[in-house]
Amino acid sequence: MTRSLAPIGLLGYIFGSFLLAILYPQSVLAFLLFEASLLLLYYIPAHAKVKSTLAALVLIVLMPLLGTINGYYLEVAIQIGIYAALALGLNIVVGFVGLLNLGFVAFYAIGAYLWAIFGSPQANEFIAGGVFPLAPYWFFIFLLLSIGVGALTGLVLGLPVLRLRGDYLAVVTLGFAEVVRALVNNLDKPVNLTNGPRGISPIVKPPLFFRPVLEFFGLEITDAKLYPLYFYFLVLLVVCVIILVTRRLESSRIGRAWKAIREDEIAAAAMGVPVVRMKLLGFAVGASFASAVGVLFAAKQVFINPESFTFMESIGVLAMVILGGMGSIPGAILGATGVTILNLQLLKGLSLWLNGLRQSGAVLTLPLLGSYSLSQIPVQFEPAKYERMVFGLILILMMIFRPQGILPPKQERKR
Amino acid sequence: MDLALEILPQVLVDGLVLGFMYALIALGYTMVYGVLEFINFAHSEIFVLGAFVGVEILLMLQSAGLLAAVHPAAVLLLIILAAMVISGLAAMALERVAYRPLHGSPRLVALISAIGASFLLQDGLRLFESLWRNTFYLNYPTLELLDRTMPLAANVVVPVKSILVVVTALVMLWGLNLFVNHTRIGAAIRAVAQDPDTASLMGVPVNRVIATTFFVGGAMGGLAGVLFGLHYSLVNPYSGFFPGLKAFTAAVLGGIGNIPGAMLGGMVLGMLEALAASYLSLATDGAFGAEYKDVFAFAVLILILIFRPKGLLGEKVREDRA
């Protein structure tokens, strides 16, 4: 009985929140309610086919519709998708294999610069012939290429350091990320490879190969409107592929070997698990995901510079994985959604709200404490600038009170 | 080549100053690692806190008009002691709030909590200074005494502040050596570092020893912070990141958990960095310059970990917890 009622109720909820988000385009809350439908979808008792149909309805039909009405929502959704893909990659390294990688952003940067250098006039600086930027269709080739390059860098870094104990590894990966950042920052001389702190632009976007199809159906959409939708679907596709690959890996021999290593390395080795090889594999898979997402990011941003690849980004992605639950696929996605919305919407919203309060000049009268003019709220108190504090609090509080995360992996929950 | 020789004394002095700074910070990492087998990631913020305590006291004295009136030596002594005590207490508080509740959980959990604490402290300090001073980039007021120079040899002139760093660090390291090797509590720290369970059976109050270790390590970090501020003048809440990372490298270089190792590692790394900063661009004709000095430190870290993971002086690794 409940199995058939729940999806219908959820359908109502989805359309209700969808309407709300359309009616109140400025409201963060309405968008959050809409986003929450996916979380509810995860929890309700229903057949897998029903669930996936509903998820497809939300992600493939309603979200783009909402996005065409309000472009900002689509931007947020793309960001969430990019971070979700990164979090899923880090989840393999931290969650499955149990290796703390604090330099995950380095692989992301490598992917982004890979496409940025060859997908812009930048490569003409060191390769003669003036053939750059490459034609748009090369984007897809580089997307595939970046998987290999990411995996290779992962292996090259992993080989020497994976024999180390976990906490050493954390610091070495952090150092590696700083090295990569210093390199992209300074390799504008002697040969101008990366254009240094000025960054690279314009980066070529992927080709609109489906334009003829749209025209056949008589749809005339301007590039400015089409690209966000295009990127949304590209990111969605990449996230889906990553989820699929991760799920297959998780339930394979490899996934079980990873978890065995995480739980007890010595026991795993005694059972015949090739520990170093498996660790390397996990490291490389995570790195290749990050690097592919980097290519996507570069194409979406059109402009990239070293500022996008700081230690903060690594910690942000780590906070997502920790918040959602290490080793849990839905957890990583939930964490990415939560942290991105917190950063993009809630903190900024809070800053705007405080600003409004200041300008309103209202006076707050508290019993015993006397009155306090709201215009006296110090201007330095601006939540949007304190994302480090937020990440720090997430990490400490989660570790002390709920180290398994909000959505721990299912097997662990049964125990 | 003449130029290379000419700047050599200056480079060596720079290296010495950096080396002692790294050595002092590295002690905090290495001592905590010795007793808890855990990287206190937030130690770099304890270091920055020391620098801020120093600048706050100096600015307060300045605004009270006392800075010129009191003897500079007394001022220096005051800020050094204050920074050591406050940083030490902060490190103890950190251990109590963010690490002790996690006692017995996997190492990864404690490390993540430490990273969180590091970020929280950075922005906490920023918030406090923004509200209090309206800016979080603070400049040390000039102490005339420190800006003087002293002739050391025929044509080598050394600024007093460099001498201050070296002398203070030497005194403190000597004091720490006495404390660890010749006092009861020092013996307790060594016992816990060797084997906490057995130490506890022998009646050593392990939790108190851990707290003391955090205090001593934090005090050394705070001292390094003040010296950093006095030497380089400008501090902000995020200026601990690189010195912290490099001091950790120094601790690993010397053999983590090993106190003389931390001093040696700091010295070697400081010297290498000063040499790289000055000679890299000379050696490569300007193609690669001082901007690669940070890369250099990490390259050293990765190389040591590959070829000599136990560090120069080697740690007596406990089999059960290794």
XYZ file of C-alpha atoms in Angstrom:
737
model
C 0.000 0.000 0.000
C 2.642 2.504 1.057
C 4.802 1.371 -1.810
C 2.283 2.660 -4.320
C 1.209 5.744 -2.391
C 4.644 7.150 -1.641
C 5.667 7.819 -5.277
C 2.360 9.581 -5.944
C 2.827 11.745 -2.884
C 6.354 12.528 -3.962
C 5.177 13.415 -7.460
C 2.854 15.942 -5.860
C 5.702 17.297 -3.785
C 7.956 17.595 -6.843
C 5.426 19.575 -8.831
C 4.487 21.678 -5.807
C 8.088 22.711 -5.140
C 8.660 23.194 -8.870
C 5.750 25.631 -9.031
C 7.021 27.405 -5.926
C 10.468 27.801 -7.485
C 8.877 29.283 -10.613
C 6.576 31.603 -8.685
C 9.326 32.852 -6.376
C 12.404 33.036 -8.583
C 14.385 34.939 -5.935
C 13.688 32.464 -3.158
C 16.537 30.249 -2.027
C 14.060 28.274 0.036
C 11.866 27.298 -2.924
C 14.903 26.042 -4.823
C 16.077 24.117 -1.776
C 12.677 22.460 -1.450
C 12.870 21.480 -5.090
C 16.373 20.068 -4.628
C 15.201 18.162 -1.572
C 12.851 16.146 -3.739
C 15.834 14.106 -4.901
C 16.767 13.351 -1.316
C 13.195 12.289 -0.534
C 13.303 10.155 -3.642
C 16.288 8.340 -2.174
C 14.409 7.561 1.036
C 10.884 6.621 -0.083
C 9.953 2.971 -0.381
C 9.399 2.352 -4.073
C 10.487 0.171 -6.910
C 13.844 1.096 -8.451
C 12.183 1.704 -11.825
C 9.696 4.139 -10.318
C 12.517 5.911 -8.526
C 14.659 6.293 -11.606
C 11.686 7.539 -13.656
C 10.984 10.185 -11.045
C 14.651 11.143 -10.851
C 14.780 11.459 -14.631
C 11.662 13.633 -14.541
C 13.282 15.987 -12.038
C 16.766 16.081 -13.577
C 16.044 15.883 -17.302
C 12.723 17.716 -17.634
C 11.950 19.953 -14.680
C 15.420 21.248 -13.787
C 16.203 22.484 -17.341
C 12.719 24.032 -17.535
C 13.369 25.861 -14.302
C 16.772 26.822 -15.673
C 15.371 28.411 -18.818
C 13.059 30.507 -16.660
C 15.769 31.456 -14.191
C 19.326 31.051 -15.466
C 20.838 31.376 -12.004
C 19.309 28.073 -10.877
C 20.929 26.345 -13.804
C 24.303 27.849 -12.872
C 23.902 26.549 -9.318
C 22.896 23.143 -10.658
C 25.986 23.009 -12.907
C 28.230 23.946 -9.975
C 26.621 21.279 -7.833
C 27.166 18.757 -10.619
C 30.841 19.641 -10.962
C 31.423 19.406 -7.225
C 29.413 16.206 -7.012
C 31.675 14.659 -9.645
C 34.768 15.815 -7.726
C 33.350 14.561 -4.433
C 32.602 11.181 -6.010
C 36.204 10.983 -7.181
C 37.598 11.898 -3.778
C 35.131 9.513 -2.187
C 36.886 6.634 -3.891
C 40.249 7.660 -2.479
C 39.140 8.710 1.006
C 35.974 6.696 1.427
C 36.755 3.374 -0.225
C 40.527 3.015 0.083
C 40.870 5.132 3.237
C 43.701 7.336 1.971
C 43.499 10.996 2.923
C 44.267 13.015 -0.199
C 44.589 16.714 0.623
C 45.782 17.662 -2.847
C 42.871 16.419 -4.878
C 42.517 19.795 -6.579
C 45.884 19.240 -8.286
C 44.392 16.625 -10.603
C 41.442 18.894 -11.284
C 43.900 21.659 -12.201
C 45.845 19.337 -14.490
C 42.700 18.466 -16.430
C 41.585 22.082 -16.617
C 44.965 23.298 -17.864
C 45.210 20.440 -20.323
C 42.183 21.706 -22.242
C 42.854 25.372 -21.476
C 46.304 25.320 -23.060
C 45.361 23.460 -26.239
C 41.818 24.757 -26.501
C 42.993 28.372 -26.600
C 45.634 30.342 -28.502
C 47.969 29.717 -25.532
C 49.648 26.674 -27.131
C 50.868 28.861 -30.022
C 53.368 30.294 -27.542
C 55.435 27.136 -27.620
C 54.232 25.140 -30.635
C 54.867 26.792 -33.973
C 52.348 26.778 -36.782
C 49.481 28.761 -35.278
C 47.077 25.809 -35.356
C 45.645 26.605 -31.942
C 42.990 26.886 -30.599
C 41.911 23.412 -31.621
C 38.497 22.938 -33.219
C 35.607 22.477 -30.754
C 35.172 18.757 -31.408
C 38.612 18.182 -29.871
C 36.928 18.896 -26.538
C 35.529 15.364 -26.434
C 38.877 13.872 -27.383
C 40.509 15.816 -24.563
C 37.788 14.737 -22.169
C 38.824 11.146 -22.842
C 42.503 12.032 -22.953
C 42.281 13.740 -19.554
C 41.139 10.472 -17.985
C 44.404 8.906 -19.075
C 46.515 11.909 -18.131
C 44.859 12.142 -14.708
C 45.365 8.442 -14.055
C 48.984 8.709 -15.156
C 49.742 11.652 -12.838
C 47.976 9.786 -10.071
C 50.240 6.811 -10.677
C 53.403 8.906 -10.895
C 52.630 10.622 -7.590
C 51.223 7.486 -6.018
C 54.091 5.122 -6.770
C 56.609 6.711 -4.414
C 54.219 7.868 -1.693
C 51.591 5.154 -1.352
C 53.856 2.978 0.724
C 53.808 5.709 3.348
C 51.521 5.768 6.325
C 48.221 7.575 5.951
C 49.035 10.851 7.650
C 52.299 11.281 5.774
C 50.394 10.723 2.587
C 48.015 13.552 3.498
C 50.843 16.041 3.845
C 52.657 14.842 0.729
C 49.527 15.206 -1.400
C 49.031 18.674 0.061
C 52.595 19.526 -0.888
C 52.049 18.095 -4.366
C 49.018 20.336 -4.876
C 51.055 23.372 -3.831
C 53.804 22.353 -6.253
C 51.301 22.085 -9.094
C 49.857 25.475 -8.211
C 53.306 27.058 -7.994
C 54.159 25.552 -11.372
C 51.067 26.857 -13.182
C 51.616 30.190 -11.462
C 55.232 30.503 -12.571
C 55.539 28.632 -15.834
C 55.056 31.760 -17.930
C 58.827 31.881 -18.226
C 61.294 30.771 -19.562
C 58.675 29.289 -21.940
C 55.162 30.598 -21.615
C 53.230 27.397 -20.936
C 50.485 28.524 -18.576
C 50.469 32.317 -18.849
C 51.105 32.463 -15.089
C 48.784 34.328 -12.726
C 47.057 36.134 -15.605
C 45.362 32.890 -16.540
C 44.196 31.587 -19.897
C 41.272 32.746 -22.025
C 39.301 32.393 -24.215
C 38.941 28.638 -23.964
C 36.981 26.905 -26.719
C 33.578 25.498 -25.759
C 32.377 22.062 -26.886
C 30.689 21.943 -30.315
C 26.937 22.415 -30.741
C 26.700 19.338 -32.934
C 22.969 18.950 -32.285
C 22.078 22.367 -33.675
C 20.750 20.902 -36.972
C 18.417 18.645 -34.989
C 17.051 21.592 -33.041
C 16.582 23.551 -36.244
C 14.788 20.618 -37.797
C 12.248 20.852 -34.990
C 12.031 24.569 -35.561
C 13.697 25.515 -32.267
C 15.673 28.726 -32.522
C 17.714 29.139 -29.352
C 20.500 31.685 -29.038
C 23.962 30.465 -28.078
C 23.826 32.390 -24.823
C 20.738 30.425 -23.791
C 21.813 27.125 -25.252
C 25.253 26.796 -23.677
C 24.119 26.692 -20.025
C 21.600 23.987 -20.882
C 24.237 22.145 -22.874
C 26.712 22.267 -19.998
C 24.017 21.191 -17.598
C 23.371 18.039 -19.609
C 27.084 17.417 -20.130
C 27.736 17.660 -16.393
C 24.729 15.477 -15.689
C 26.043 12.889 -18.138
C 29.516 12.948 -16.593
C 28.083 12.592 -13.082
C 25.890 9.679 -14.208
C 28.847 7.924 -15.843
C 30.920 8.455 -12.700
C 28.144 7.094 -10.490
C 27.795 4.063 -12.744
C 31.530 3.364 -12.815
C 31.811 3.882 -9.060
C 28.918 1.535 -8.320
C 30.303 -1.173 -10.567
C 33.749 -0.776 -9.010
C 32.352 -0.781 -5.496
C 30.669 -4.137 -5.843
C 33.545 -5.741 -7.731
C 36.601 -7.568 -6.463
C 38.442 -4.252 -6.610
C 35.914 -2.460 -4.439
C 35.964 -5.225 -1.851
C 39.761 -5.164 -1.867
C 39.697 -1.385 -1.283
C 37.387 -1.733 1.666
C 39.466 -4.526 3.098
C 42.527 -2.273 2.916
C 40.602 0.540 4.571
C 39.462 -1.633 7.435
C 42.764 -3.382 8.119
C 45.703 -3.190 5.802
C 47.700 -5.978 7.394
C 44.774 -8.392 7.400
C 44.029 -7.514 3.784
C 47.615 -8.208 2.780
C 47.487 -11.518 4.663
C 44.363 -12.466 2.679
C 46.298 -11.960 -0.539
C 45.055 -8.509 -1.509
C 47.820 -6.766 -3.498
C 47.741 -3.726 -1.213
C 50.023 -1.301 -3.031
C 48.565 -2.107 -6.448
C 45.002 -1.651 -5.201
C 45.863 1.606 -3.476
C 47.482 2.877 -6.661
C 44.422 1.906 -8.645
C 42.122 3.794 -6.271
C 44.371 6.826 -6.355
C 44.487 6.761 -10.155
C 40.730 6.302 -10.597
C 40.009 9.264 -8.291
C 42.602 11.358 -10.097
C 41.188 10.534 -13.529
C 37.678 11.581 -12.481
C 38.984 14.888 -11.141
C 40.993 15.536 -14.260
C 38.015 14.864 -16.570
C 35.890 17.254 -14.518
C 38.712 19.774 -14.871
C 38.359 19.713 -18.679
C 34.644 20.350 -18.306
C 35.283 23.171 -15.864
C 37.776 24.902 -18.164
C 35.360 24.748 -21.090
C 32.499 26.081 -18.988
C 34.483 28.926 -17.416
C 36.154 30.056 -20.697
C 38.778 31.660 -18.417
C 40.907 29.892 -15.802
C 43.785 30.981 -13.591
C 45.674 29.394 -10.680
C 43.321 31.040 -8.167
C 40.662 28.429 -8.932
C 42.872 25.617 -7.671
C 43.836 26.502 -4.117
C 44.053 24.364 -1.003
C 40.597 25.721 -0.096
C 39.081 23.815 -3.006
C 40.631 20.555 -1.819
C 39.295 21.132 1.675
C 35.883 22.088 0.298
C 35.629 18.802 -1.595
C 36.872 16.921 1.463
C 34.191 18.634 3.574
C 31.575 17.436 1.060
C 32.722 13.835 1.318
C 32.903 13.979 5.117
C 29.522 15.678 5.447
C 27.767 13.138 3.241
C 29.539 10.129 4.640
C 32.839 8.579 3.622
C 32.369 5.693 1.248
C 28.786 6.521 0.347
C 27.797 7.520 -3.194
C 24.528 9.283 -2.321
C 26.414 10.835 0.600
C 29.029 12.400 -1.670
C 26.294 13.880 -3.863
C 24.345 15.158 -0.888
C 27.516 16.639 0.600
C 28.371 18.367 -2.674
C 24.860 19.787 -2.913
C 24.834 20.928 0.702
C 28.226 22.605 0.700
C 27.736 24.244 -2.704
C 24.364 25.672 -1.741
C 25.790 26.779 1.587
C 28.606 28.598 -0.191
C 26.766 29.969 -3.193
C 23.441 30.799 -1.654
C 23.143 30.635 2.106
C 26.305 32.512 3.086
C 25.795 35.148 0.418
C 22.130 35.393 1.337
C 23.066 35.834 4.986
C 25.516 38.596 4.054
C 22.852 40.392 2.033
C 20.343 39.969 4.842
C 22.759 41.439 7.395
C 23.437 44.323 5.034
C 19.720 44.935 4.767
C 19.399 44.909 8.540
C 22.213 47.424 8.833
C 20.636 49.767 6.349
C 17.180 49.438 7.843
C 18.502 51.180 10.949
C 16.007 49.337 13.133
C 16.612 49.192 16.869
C 16.494 45.881 18.657
C 15.357 46.030 22.256
C 16.435 43.106 24.368
C 15.232 42.631 27.902
C 17.993 43.286 30.473
C 20.573 44.008 27.776
C 19.126 47.308 26.644
C 18.620 48.376 23.071
C 20.941 47.799 20.176
C 20.785 49.602 16.878
C 21.104 47.150 14.049
C 23.077 49.658 12.036
C 25.882 49.014 14.524
C 26.414 45.435 13.307
C 30.076 45.619 12.314
C 30.590 45.642 8.556
C 33.489 43.247 8.989
C 31.043 40.577 9.984
C 30.336 39.198 6.541
C 29.474 35.503 6.452
C 30.326 35.115 2.752
C 33.984 35.750 3.537
C 34.238 33.107 6.229
C 33.922 29.910 4.261
C 37.049 28.533 5.908
C 35.322 28.812 9.255
C 32.314 26.963 7.873
C 34.454 24.168 6.411
C 36.406 23.950 9.663
C 33.241 23.658 11.715
C 31.794 21.028 9.386
C 34.969 18.933 9.673
C 35.328 19.156 13.468
C 31.659 18.714 14.323
C 31.208 15.805 11.923
C 34.316 14.076 13.267
C 33.252 14.443 16.888
C 29.533 13.765 16.616
C 28.904 11.807 13.418
C 32.088 10.530 11.812
C 30.092 8.226 9.513
C 28.394 11.212 7.842
C 24.763 12.099 7.126
C 24.129 9.282 4.659
C 26.503 6.496 5.661
C 26.984 3.603 3.235
C 24.183 1.053 3.439
C 26.080 -1.985 4.702
C 27.363 -0.001 7.636
C 23.851 1.092 8.513
C 22.545 -2.458 8.743
C 25.107 -3.416 11.335
C 80.846 34.068 -9.448
C 81.986 37.152 -7.543
C 78.399 38.078 -6.911
C 77.727 34.588 -5.599
C 80.542 34.893 -3.069
C 79.586 38.406 -2.108
C 76.071 37.497 -1.040
C 77.076 34.248 0.645
C 77.337 35.613 4.246
C 73.911 37.220 3.918
C 72.465 33.991 2.549
C 73.936 32.006 5.429
C 72.478 34.415 7.992
C 69.073 34.196 6.289
C 69.336 30.433 6.292
C 70.245 30.359 9.977
C 67.270 32.562 10.904
C 64.859 30.488 8.805
C 66.406 27.306 10.149
C 65.875 28.226 13.797
C 62.340 29.375 13.024
C 61.513 26.053 11.363
C 63.251 24.169 14.153
C 61.101 25.874 16.808
C 57.857 25.165 14.930
C 58.945 21.638 14.043
C 59.361 20.869 17.758
C 55.622 21.323 18.231
C 54.836 18.830 15.481
C 57.425 16.337 16.556
C 56.617 16.342 20.296
C 52.899 15.887 19.707
C 53.668 13.192 17.169
C 55.906 11.527 19.709
C 53.173 11.105 22.310
C 50.054 10.788 20.135
C 51.265 9.518 16.737
C 49.214 12.227 15.140
C 49.942 15.311 13.003
C 48.685 18.375 14.815
C 47.602 20.147 11.679
C 46.471 23.231 13.573
C 49.959 23.842 14.945
C 50.587 26.437 12.235
C 47.714 28.475 13.675
C 49.202 28.225 17.168
C 52.325 29.712 15.624
C 50.336 32.560 14.029
C 48.571 33.150 17.332
C 51.965 33.794 18.921
C 52.759 36.352 16.238
C 49.429 38.083 16.868
C 49.882 38.150 20.639
C 53.212 39.868 20.065
C 51.858 42.478 17.685
C 48.813 43.168 19.877
C 50.925 43.831 22.959
C 53.302 46.051 21.005
C 50.415 48.016 19.491
C 48.808 48.433 22.910
C 52.058 49.627 24.430
C 52.454 51.974 21.512
C 49.017 53.506 21.864
C 49.603 53.889 25.633
C 52.808 55.739 24.798
C 54.890 53.215 26.712
C 56.788 51.695 23.838
C 59.482 54.356 23.847
C 59.579 54.666 27.630
C 60.229 51.038 28.570
C 63.575 49.427 27.850
C 63.343 47.432 24.588
C 64.798 44.330 26.218
C 61.985 44.346 28.770
C 59.426 44.758 25.985
C 60.893 41.837 24.069
C 60.940 39.652 27.151
C 57.308 40.554 27.858
C 56.005 39.745 24.398
C 58.009 36.552 24.138
C 56.740 35.251 27.467
C 53.152 36.335 26.764
C 53.155 34.714 23.335
C 54.591 31.488 24.717
C 52.053 31.259 27.534
C 49.029 32.134 25.384
C 50.030 29.886 22.497
C 50.751 27.056 24.916
C 47.362 27.435 26.583
C 45.645 27.618 23.197
C 47.336 24.388 22.126
C 46.146 22.728 25.362
C 42.600 23.981 24.790
C 42.699 22.689 21.244
C 43.730 19.271 22.439
C 40.928 19.244 25.005
C 38.186 20.363 22.578
C 39.092 18.923 19.188
C 41.358 15.937 19.814
C 40.659 14.306 23.178
C 37.013 13.490 22.347
C 38.379 11.502 19.418
C 40.754 9.416 21.488
C 40.657 5.841 20.259
C 39.043 6.570 16.882
C 40.924 5.929 13.634
C 43.857 8.170 12.921
C 42.182 9.661 9.865
C 39.347 10.986 12.023
C 41.682 12.892 14.333
C 43.634 14.279 11.379
C 40.487 15.573 9.690
C 39.415 17.177 12.938
C 42.828 18.845 13.162
C 42.464 20.228 9.636
C 39.059 21.565 10.600
C 40.543 23.168 13.707
C 43.227 24.793 11.586
C 40.663 26.406 9.286
C 38.423 27.416 12.150
C 41.288 29.105 13.972
C 42.410 31.002 10.866
C 39.035 32.554 10.298
C 38.399 32.950 14.025
C 41.522 35.074 14.278
C 40.499 36.987 11.187
C 37.051 37.689 12.620
C 38.494 38.806 15.936
C 41.050 41.140 14.380
C 38.529 42.533 11.890
C 36.181 43.444 14.715
C 38.914 44.680 17.026
C 41.302 46.524 14.695
C 39.265 46.783 11.519
C 41.940 44.938 9.577
C 43.588 41.574 9.848
C 46.876 42.501 8.192
C 48.971 43.785 11.063
C 52.366 45.399 11.032
C 54.805 45.076 13.908
C 55.744 48.537 15.245
C 59.436 49.188 14.711
C 61.731 48.686 17.638
C 64.746 50.818 16.919
C 67.067 48.380 18.690
C 66.158 45.567 16.281
C 66.876 47.564 13.159
C 70.444 48.299 14.144
C 73.152 46.200 12.613
C 76.200 44.641 14.158
C 79.507 44.059 12.408
C 80.378 40.423 12.796
C 83.485 39.965 10.699
C 85.575 42.046 8.318
C 82.803 42.927 5.864
C 79.848 41.033 7.250
C 77.085 43.067 8.885
C 74.268 41.296 10.672
C 70.998 42.919 11.761
C 70.265 42.727 15.473
C 66.906 41.049 14.827
C 68.641 38.073 13.216
C 70.880 37.758 16.249
C 67.816 37.979 18.482
C 66.169 35.078 16.637
C 69.246 32.897 16.810
C 70.070 33.612 20.461
C 66.499 33.239 21.727
C 66.037 30.034 19.806
C 69.300 28.624 21.142
C 68.375 29.459 24.738
C 64.931 27.901 24.350
C 66.225 24.765 22.679
C 68.762 24.334 25.473
C 65.992 24.849 28.028
C 63.772 22.333 26.269
C 66.570 19.817 26.239
C 66.988 20.217 30.024
C 63.237 19.939 30.503
C 62.802 16.780 28.464
C 65.912 14.958 29.584
C 66.433 16.041 33.177
C 63.045 16.556 34.823
C 60.395 14.174 36.130
C 57.733 15.441 33.734
C 60.231 15.200 30.897
C 60.806 11.574 31.779
C 57.026 11.074 31.794
C 56.777 12.561 28.306
C 59.480 10.225 27.064
C 57.741 7.291 28.721
C 54.410 8.075 27.045
C 56.167 8.520 23.719
C 57.721 5.089 24.073
C 54.622 3.230 25.134
C 51.515 4.957 26.471
C 49.902 1.771 27.830
C 52.894 0.681 29.853
C 53.498 4.250 30.996
C 49.950 4.388 32.247
C 50.433 1.094 34.151
C 53.540 2.587 35.768
C 51.414 5.381 37.154
C 52.140 8.076 34.588
C 49.048 10.289 34.196
C 48.919 9.965 30.406
C 46.265 12.609 29.719
C 48.126 15.167 31.817
C 51.375 14.359 30.055
C 49.699 14.805 26.687
C 48.318 18.178 27.792
C 51.787 19.216 28.975
C 53.281 18.151 25.665
C 50.754 20.286 23.819
C 51.579 23.210 26.118
C 55.325 22.936 25.570
C 54.986 22.401 21.822
C 52.513 25.273 21.587
C 54.819 27.556 23.587
C 57.673 26.828 21.189
C 55.323 27.549 18.277
C 54.246 30.821 19.886
C 57.855 31.830 20.412
C 58.562 31.111 16.760
C 55.536 33.252 15.906
C 56.802 36.281 17.811
C 60.252 35.916 16.318
C 58.688 35.583 12.859
C 56.717 38.782 13.434
C 59.702 40.703 14.782
C 61.824 39.580 11.883
C 59.442 39.909 8.950
C 57.079 42.589 10.417
C 53.899 41.702 8.537
C 51.472 39.079 9.864
C 47.996 37.930 8.873
C 45.860 35.000 10.036
C 46.879 32.916 7.041
C 50.626 33.474 7.257
C 51.133 30.222 9.157
C 50.334 27.915 6.273
C 53.700 27.804 4.539
C 55.937 28.012 7.622
C 53.783 25.286 9.172
C 54.048 23.020 6.169
C 57.781 23.557 5.931
C 58.298 22.989 9.621
C 56.429 19.727 9.254
C 58.772 18.895 6.396
C 61.658 19.715 8.713
C 60.261 17.405 11.388
C 59.963 14.582 8.860
C 63.404 15.363 7.492
C 64.935 15.011 10.930
C 62.864 11.955 11.794
C 59.453 12.686 13.222
C 59.075 12.113 16.954
C 62.737 12.878 17.458
C 63.545 16.195 19.192
C 67.186 16.682 18.083
C 66.013 15.540 14.649
C 63.508 18.398 14.454
C 66.284 20.905 15.203
C 68.582 19.384 12.612
C 65.801 19.116 10.041
C 64.812 22.750 10.562
C 68.391 23.866 10.130
C 68.941 21.858 6.946
C 65.670 22.965 5.399
C 66.233 26.634 6.304
C 69.684 26.595 4.763
C 68.500 24.786 1.626
C 65.681 27.260 1.203
C 67.909 30.316 1.658
C 70.421 28.909 -0.801
C 67.713 28.064 -3.323
C 66.133 31.501 -3.002
C 69.414 33.243 -3.770
C 71.253 30.953 -6.087
C 68.539 29.318 -8.169
C 68.189 32.331 -10.437
C 71.963 32.815 -10.616
C 72.491 29.192 -11.549
C 69.788 29.102 -14.230
C 70.444 32.576 -15.597
C 67.163 33.912 -14.334
C 64.970 31.231 -15.893
C 63.924 29.899 -12.504
C 64.079 32.179 -9.509
C 63.170 32.551 -5.841
C 59.509 31.840 -6.636
C 60.439 28.163 -6.694
C 61.753 28.056 -3.141
C 58.464 26.623 -1.847
C 58.476 23.958 -4.534
C 62.005 23.158 -3.453
C 60.940 22.411 0.125
C 58.223 20.020 -1.025
C 60.525 18.329 -3.462
C 62.858 17.724 -0.504
C 59.940 16.313 1.501
C 58.913 13.905 -1.248
C 62.502 12.790 -1.835
C 63.116 12.074 1.847
C 59.926 10.148 2.161
C 60.916 7.999 -0.774
C 64.517 7.334 0.138
C 64.655 7.696 3.886
C 61.126 7.699 5.335
C 62.473 7.544 8.864
C 64.341 10.818 8.422
C 67.961 11.761 8.933
C 68.163 10.743 12.572
C 65.648 7.927 12.272
C 62.779 7.429 14.656
C 62.606 4.465 16.937
C 59.399 3.238 15.381
C 57.189 1.221 17.656
C 56.219 -1.933 15.868
C 52.727 -2.070 17.292
C 51.716 1.409 16.189
C 53.876 1.832 13.144
